[in-house]
Amino acid sequence: MADVFSKIFGQPKVSEFLRRSAAEEHIAQSYLFLGPSGSNKTQAAYALACAFLCGTSKNCAGTCSLRESVLAHKHPDVKFYSPEGESGYLVSQIHEIIHDSTLAPVRGNKKVYILDRVDMLGAFSANAFLKTLEEPTSGTCFILLGRCANSVLPTIRSRCLVVPFRQIPPAQAISIIMQNTIADEQKAKIALSASGNSITAAIKMLTPGDNSLIYLREQIVKIVLGAVVSTDWGVLKAVKDLLLLVKSPTDEYRQRLEESLCDSDDFLSDAAKKQLEKANKRSVKRKESKLINMIFDCIISLMHDVMMILTNDSRRVVNSDFFEELKSFANKTNQIKMVRALDQVISLKNANTYNVSSESLLDLALFEFKGAQE
């Protein structure tokens, strides 16, 4: 029977290492997962969190309520943080994590904190975090996620067990997606591109019975391609339409979290309810941020496709279901303008944090794409 570590796609050495650590009950209190975007670090973090809360990997095989809630990112004692400041983590975020780690778990006797992009943890914030990271409260596990070793402060690296994640080649990523879904190669490429090269997200997008995300991608692409051949007013309207598209799934997700909290209301203390309310707010923000990033990923994918057409390499076009529209746009631009515009859009995506207006960033991104026309 498959365990939680079987879903860490494309990372067999990592899967085996974590599986063995869990089976032998040798899970460390502080980890640093290092690897490029799309290398399944987040999936691995939640798998390890599940094993840590269960006790061993065997207890997290098959189906159980704990496993389901952790892997669905809904367990109250598994908390995910990402940078909320334009330049990285806010000191107030770190103080919140430190304080929260001293509180009792909502369920059971263990807690897990997952911190994404710790390469954006500045020296001041890191210094405030060092003692907690070095001497975590009993029953607490910290899992830090970063891009590469050189981008993470040495004081942070030295206090963690470092687990390297390899870059997954695109061809292998496509193959993994096809093996785990009923999608053909082209649909796998489309899903991977719209998911920011996340294999796990691409598989979810293509899962039978849950086609809402693949439909959302289609609507995003239609709006974007219509906007870049429209007027400036058309671009601004398109951005509002894009934000409305992601509002519906975000609102549905918020409602499910609120209903879940209400179901547990009679069994929770006031302190536990406050913890859950804070966690739910972070989860909703993260959901919204993911959907906004999906819009950026679709825009970037379309711009890459235009580049492929301009270099007479149409076989590498991902969004082939919109080939004619892409070809028409390619006839009105050149490689130099597209490269410049693409670089700007990638920078705008990287600036998409909680304290920066997503609407303003998307406005600029579509104007960059539109402006690449001669």
Coordinates of C-alpha atoms in Angstrom, one line a residue:
M1 CA 0.0 0.0 0.0
A2 CA 1.3 3.4 -1.0
D3 CA 2.5 5.7 1.8
V4 CA 2.6 9.5 2.0
F5 CA 6.2 9.6 0.5
S6 CA 5.1 7.9 -2.7
K7 CA 3.7 11.2 -4.0
I8 CA 7.0 13.0 -3.8
F9 CA 7.3 12.7 -7.6
G10 CA 10.6 12.7 -9.3
Q11 CA 12.7 12.6 -6.0
P12 CA 13.3 8.9 -5.3
K13 CA 16.3 9.5 -3.1
V14 CA 14.5 12.0 -1.0
S15 CA 11.4 9.8 -0.7
E16 CA 13.5 6.9 0.5
F17 CA 15.5 9.0 3.0
L18 CA 12.4 10.5 4.6
R19 CA 10.5 7.1 4.5
R20 CA 13.4 5.5 6.4
S21 CA 13.7 8.3 8.9
A22 CA 10.0 8.1 9.7
A23 CA 10.0 4.3 9.9
E24 CA 13.0 4.4 12.3
E25 CA 11.4 7.3 14.2
H26 CA 14.5 9.5 13.6
I27 CA 12.7 12.6 12.3
A28 CA 14.8 15.7 13.1
Q29 CA 13.3 18.8 14.6
S30 CA 14.6 21.2 11.9
Y31 CA 15.0 20.5 8.2
L32 CA 16.1 22.6 5.3
F33 CA 14.8 21.3 1.9
L34 CA 16.9 22.9 -0.9
G35 CA 16.0 22.7 -4.6
P36 CA 14.7 24.6 -7.6
S37 CA 11.1 25.6 -8.1
G38 CA 9.0 22.7 -9.2
S39 CA 11.1 20.1 -7.4
N40 CA 8.3 19.0 -5.1
K41 CA 9.7 20.4 -1.8
T42 CA 6.3 21.5 -0.6
Q43 CA 4.7 18.1 -1.2
A44 CA 7.7 16.4 0.6
A45 CA 7.2 18.8 3.5
Y46 CA 3.5 17.9 4.0
A47 CA 4.4 14.2 3.6
L48 CA 7.0 14.5 6.4
A49 CA 4.5 16.5 8.5
C50 CA 2.0 13.7 8.1
A51 CA 4.6 11.1 9.2
F52 CA 5.7 13.3 12.1
L53 CA 2.2 13.7 13.4
C54 CA 1.3 10.0 12.9
G55 CA 4.5 8.7 14.5
T56 CA 5.7 6.5 11.6
S57 CA 5.2 6.4 7.8
K58 CA 3.3 3.1 8.2
N59 CA 0.6 4.8 10.1
C60 CA 0.2 7.2 7.2
A61 CA -0.4 4.5 4.6
G62 CA -3.8 4.2 3.0
T63 CA -6.6 6.5 4.1
C64 CA -7.0 8.1 7.5
S65 CA -8.5 11.4 8.6
L66 CA -5.2 12.8 9.8
R67 CA -3.5 12.0 6.5
E68 CA -6.3 13.5 4.5
S69 CA -6.4 16.8 6.5
V70 CA -2.6 17.2 6.4
L71 CA -2.3 16.6 2.6
A72 CA -5.3 18.8 2.0
H73 CA -3.4 21.6 3.9
K74 CA -6.3 21.8 6.5
H75 CA -4.7 20.3 9.6
P76 CA -4.7 23.0 12.4
D77 CA -1.3 21.8 13.7
V78 CA 0.5 22.0 10.3
K79 CA 1.2 25.7 9.6
F80 CA 2.5 27.1 6.3
Y81 CA 4.2 30.5 6.1
S82 CA 5.6 32.4 3.1
P83 CA 7.1 35.9 2.9
E84 CA 4.6 38.7 3.3
G85 CA 6.9 41.6 2.7
E86 CA 8.0 42.9 -0.7
S87 CA 11.6 42.0 0.1
G88 CA 11.0 38.9 2.2
Y89 CA 9.8 37.8 5.6
L90 CA 8.6 40.5 8.0
V91 CA 10.0 40.5 11.6
S92 CA 6.4 40.4 12.9
Q93 CA 5.9 37.1 11.0
I94 CA 8.9 35.5 12.8
H95 CA 7.7 36.8 16.1
E96 CA 4.3 35.3 15.4
I97 CA 5.9 31.9 14.6
I98 CA 8.0 32.0 17.7
H99 CA 5.1 32.8 19.9
D100 CA 2.8 30.3 18.2
S101 CA 5.4 27.5 18.7
T102 CA 5.1 27.9 22.5
L103 CA 1.3 27.2 22.4
A104 CA -0.2 23.8 22.8
P105 CA -1.2 21.9 19.7
V106 CA -4.9 22.1 18.7
R107 CA -5.1 18.4 18.2
G108 CA -2.7 15.7 19.5
N109 CA 0.7 16.6 21.0
K110 CA 2.8 17.7 18.0
K111 CA 3.0 20.6 15.6
V112 CA 4.8 21.3 12.3
Y113 CA 5.8 24.7 10.8
I114 CA 6.6 24.9 7.1
L115 CA 8.4 28.1 6.0
D116 CA 8.6 28.6 2.2
R117 CA 11.3 30.7 0.5
V118 CA 13.6 31.0 3.5
D119 CA 16.2 32.4 1.0
M120 CA 14.0 35.6 1.6
L121 CA 14.7 35.5 5.3
G122 CA 16.8 38.5 6.1
A123 CA 19.5 38.7 8.7
F124 CA 17.4 40.6 11.2
S125 CA 14.4 38.2 11.0
A126 CA 16.8 35.2 11.0
N127 CA 18.5 36.4 14.1
A128 CA 15.2 36.5 15.9
F129 CA 14.4 33.0 14.8
L130 CA 17.8 31.2 15.6
K131 CA 17.1 30.2 19.2
T132 CA 13.7 28.8 18.4
L133 CA 15.2 26.9 15.4
E134 CA 18.1 25.5 17.4
E135 CA 16.0 24.5 20.4
P136 CA 12.4 23.9 19.3
T137 CA 9.7 23.1 21.7
S138 CA 9.3 19.4 22.4
G139 CA 7.0 17.9 19.8
T140 CA 7.7 20.6 17.2
C141 CA 9.2 20.2 13.8
F142 CA 10.3 23.0 11.5
I143 CA 10.6 22.4 7.7
L144 CA 12.3 25.2 5.8
L145 CA 12.1 25.4 2.0
G146 CA 14.7 27.3 -0.1
R147 CA 16.0 27.4 -3.6
C148 CA 19.8 26.9 -3.2
A149 CA 22.3 26.7 -0.3
N150 CA 24.1 30.0 -1.2
S151 CA 20.8 32.0 -0.9
V152 CA 20.1 30.8 2.7
L153 CA 22.0 32.4 5.6
P154 CA 24.7 30.1 7.0
T155 CA 23.3 30.6 10.5
I156 CA 20.1 29.0 9.3
R157 CA 21.7 26.2 7.3
S158 CA 23.9 25.1 10.2
R159 CA 20.9 24.6 12.5
C160 CA 19.0 22.3 10.1
L161 CA 19.3 18.9 8.5
V162 CA 19.8 19.8 4.8
V163 CA 18.0 17.7 2.3
P164 CA 18.9 18.4 -1.4
F165 CA 16.2 18.1 -4.1
R166 CA 17.3 17.7 -7.8
Q167 CA 16.0 19.5 -10.8
I168 CA 13.4 17.4 -12.6
P169 CA 14.0 17.4 -16.3
P170 CA 10.9 18.6 -18.3
A171 CA 10.7 15.3 -20.2
Q172 CA 10.6 13.3 -17.0
A173 CA 8.1 15.7 -15.5
I174 CA 5.8 15.2 -18.4
S175 CA 6.2 11.4 -18.2
I176 CA 5.3 11.4 -14.5
I177 CA 2.2 13.5 -15.1
M178 CA 1.1 11.1 -17.9
Q179 CA 1.7 8.1 -15.7
N180 CA -0.5 9.5 -12.9
T181 CA -3.3 10.9 -15.0
I182 CA -5.2 9.9 -18.2
A183 CA -3.7 12.9 -20.0
D184 CA -1.9 12.8 -23.3
E185 CA 1.5 14.4 -23.7
Q186 CA 0.1 17.8 -24.9
K187 CA -2.4 18.1 -22.1
A188 CA 0.4 17.2 -19.6
K189 CA 2.6 20.0 -21.1
I190 CA -0.3 22.5 -20.8
A191 CA -1.0 21.6 -17.2
L192 CA 2.7 21.7 -16.2
S193 CA 3.1 25.1 -17.8
A194 CA 0.0 26.6 -16.2
S195 CA 1.1 25.2 -12.8
G196 CA 4.5 26.9 -12.7
N197 CA 6.2 23.6 -13.5
S198 CA 4.8 22.0 -10.3
I199 CA 4.2 18.3 -11.1
T200 CA 1.9 17.9 -8.1
A201 CA -0.2 20.9 -9.1
A202 CA -0.3 19.7 -12.7
I203 CA -1.5 16.2 -11.7
K204 CA -4.2 17.8 -9.5
M205 CA -5.3 20.0 -12.5
L206 CA -5.7 16.9 -14.6
T207 CA -7.4 14.6 -12.0
P208 CA -10.7 13.2 -13.4
G209 CA -13.7 14.7 -11.6
D210 CA -11.8 17.9 -10.8
N211 CA -11.5 19.8 -14.0
S212 CA -12.1 23.2 -12.6
L213 CA -8.5 24.3 -12.8
I214 CA -8.0 23.1 -16.4
Y215 CA -11.2 25.0 -17.3
L216 CA -9.9 28.0 -15.4
R217 CA -6.6 27.9 -17.4
E218 CA -8.6 27.9 -20.7
Q219 CA -10.6 31.0 -19.5
I220 CA -7.4 32.8 -18.4
V221 CA -5.8 32.2 -21.8
K222 CA -8.8 33.4 -23.7
I223 CA -9.0 36.6 -21.7
V224 CA -5.2 37.3 -22.0
L225 CA -5.1 36.7 -25.7
G226 CA -8.1 39.0 -26.2
A227 CA -6.6 41.7 -24.0
V228 CA -3.2 42.0 -25.8
V229 CA -4.9 42.8 -29.1
S230 CA -7.4 45.2 -27.5
T231 CA -7.2 48.8 -26.4
D232 CA -5.6 50.0 -23.2
W233 CA -9.1 50.2 -21.7
G234 CA -9.6 46.5 -22.8
V235 CA -6.4 45.5 -20.9
L236 CA -7.7 47.1 -17.7
K237 CA -11.1 45.4 -18.1
A238 CA -9.4 42.1 -18.8
V239 CA -7.5 42.2 -15.5
K240 CA -10.7 42.8 -13.6
D241 CA -12.2 39.8 -15.4
L242 CA -9.2 37.7 -14.5
L243 CA -9.5 38.7 -10.8
L244 CA -13.2 37.7 -10.9
L245 CA -12.2 34.3 -12.3
V246 CA -10.0 33.6 -9.3
K247 CA -12.4 35.1 -6.8
S248 CA -15.0 32.3 -7.0
P249 CA -12.6 29.4 -6.1
T250 CA -11.1 31.5 -3.4
D251 CA -14.5 32.3 -1.9
E252 CA -15.5 28.6 -2.1
Y253 CA -12.2 27.6 -0.3
R254 CA -12.8 30.2 2.4
Q255 CA -16.4 29.0 3.0
R256 CA -15.2 25.4 3.4
L257 CA -12.6 26.4 6.0
E258 CA -15.3 28.4 7.9
E259 CA -17.7 25.5 7.8
S260 CA -15.0 23.2 9.1
L261 CA -14.2 25.6 11.9
C262 CA -17.9 25.8 12.8
D263 CA -18.1 22.0 12.9
S264 CA -15.3 21.9 15.5
D265 CA -16.5 25.0 17.5
D266 CA -17.9 23.0 20.4
F267 CA -14.7 21.1 21.0
L268 CA -12.2 23.9 20.8
S269 CA -11.0 26.4 23.4
D270 CA -11.0 30.1 22.7
A271 CA -7.2 30.0 22.2
A272 CA -7.5 27.1 19.8
K273 CA -10.2 28.9 17.8
K274 CA -8.0 32.0 17.5
Q275 CA -5.1 29.8 16.2
L276 CA -7.4 28.2 13.6
E277 CA -8.8 31.5 12.5
K278 CA -5.3 32.9 11.9
A279 CA -4.3 29.7 10.1
N280 CA -7.4 29.9 7.9
K281 CA -6.6 33.5 6.9
R282 CA -3.1 32.5 5.8
S283 CA -4.6 29.5 3.9
V284 CA -7.0 31.7 2.0
K285 CA -4.3 34.2 1.2
R286 CA -2.1 31.4 0.0
K287 CA -4.9 30.0 -2.2
E288 CA -5.5 33.4 -3.7
S289 CA -1.8 33.9 -4.3
K290 CA -1.5 30.5 -6.0
L291 CA -4.4 31.4 -8.4
I292 CA -2.8 34.8 -9.2
N293 CA 0.4 33.0 -9.9
M294 CA -1.4 30.7 -12.2
I295 CA -2.5 33.7 -14.3
F296 CA 1.1 34.8 -14.4
D297 CA 2.2 31.3 -15.4
C298 CA -0.3 31.3 -18.2
I299 CA 0.9 34.7 -19.5
I300 CA 4.5 33.6 -19.4
S301 CA 3.7 30.3 -21.1
L302 CA 1.9 32.2 -23.9
M303 CA 4.9 34.6 -24.3
H304 CA 7.3 31.6 -24.5
D305 CA 5.1 30.1 -27.2
V306 CA 5.3 33.3 -29.2
M307 CA 9.1 33.1 -28.9
M308 CA 9.0 29.5 -30.2
I309 CA 7.0 30.6 -33.2
L310 CA 9.4 33.5 -33.9
T311 CA 12.4 31.1 -33.8
N312 CA 10.6 28.6 -36.2
D313 CA 10.3 26.0 -33.5
S314 CA 6.5 25.6 -33.5
R315 CA 6.8 22.0 -32.3
R316 CA 7.7 23.3 -28.8
V317 CA 4.5 25.4 -28.6
V318 CA 2.7 24.4 -25.4
N319 CA -0.6 26.1 -25.8
S320 CA -1.3 24.5 -29.2
D321 CA -5.1 24.9 -28.7
F322 CA -4.6 28.6 -29.3
F323 CA -1.9 28.3 -32.0
E324 CA -3.6 30.6 -34.5
E325 CA -4.0 33.4 -32.0
L326 CA -0.3 33.0 -31.0
K327 CA 0.9 32.9 -34.6
S328 CA -1.1 36.1 -35.4
F329 CA 0.6 37.9 -32.4
A330 CA 4.0 36.6 -33.5
N331 CA 3.5 38.3 -36.9
K332 CA 3.3 41.6 -35.1
T333 CA 6.5 41.4 -32.9
N334 CA 10.1 40.3 -32.9
Q335 CA 12.4 38.4 -30.7
I336 CA 14.1 41.4 -29.1
K337 CA 10.8 42.9 -28.0
M338 CA 9.5 39.6 -26.7
V339 CA 12.6 38.8 -24.7
R340 CA 12.5 42.3 -23.0
A341 CA 8.8 42.0 -22.3
L342 CA 9.1 38.4 -21.0
D343 CA 11.9 39.4 -18.6
Q344 CA 9.6 42.2 -17.2
V345 CA 6.7 39.8 -16.7
I346 CA 8.8 37.3 -14.9
S347 CA 10.0 40.1 -12.6
L348 CA 6.4 41.2 -12.0
K349 CA 5.4 37.6 -11.1
N350 CA 8.2 37.4 -8.6
A351 CA 6.9 40.7 -7.0
N352 CA 3.5 39.1 -6.4
T353 CA 3.5 39.1 -2.6
Y354 CA 0.7 39.7 -0.1
N355 CA 1.6 43.4 0.3
V356 CA 1.8 44.3 -3.4
S357 CA -1.4 44.9 -5.4
S358 CA -2.0 41.9 -7.7
E359 CA -4.2 44.0 -9.9
S360 CA -1.5 46.5 -10.5
L361 CA 1.1 43.8 -11.3
L362 CA -1.3 42.1 -13.7
D363 CA -2.1 45.5 -15.4
L364 CA 1.7 46.0 -16.0
A365 CA 2.1 42.4 -17.1
L366 CA -0.6 42.6 -19.8
F367 CA 0.6 46.0 -20.9
E368 CA 4.2 44.5 -21.3
F369 CA 2.8 41.7 -23.4
K370 CA 0.6 44.0 -25.5
G371 CA 3.5 46.5 -25.9
A372 CA 5.7 43.9 -27.5
Q373 CA 3.8 44.3 -30.7
E374 CA 5.5 46.5 -33.4

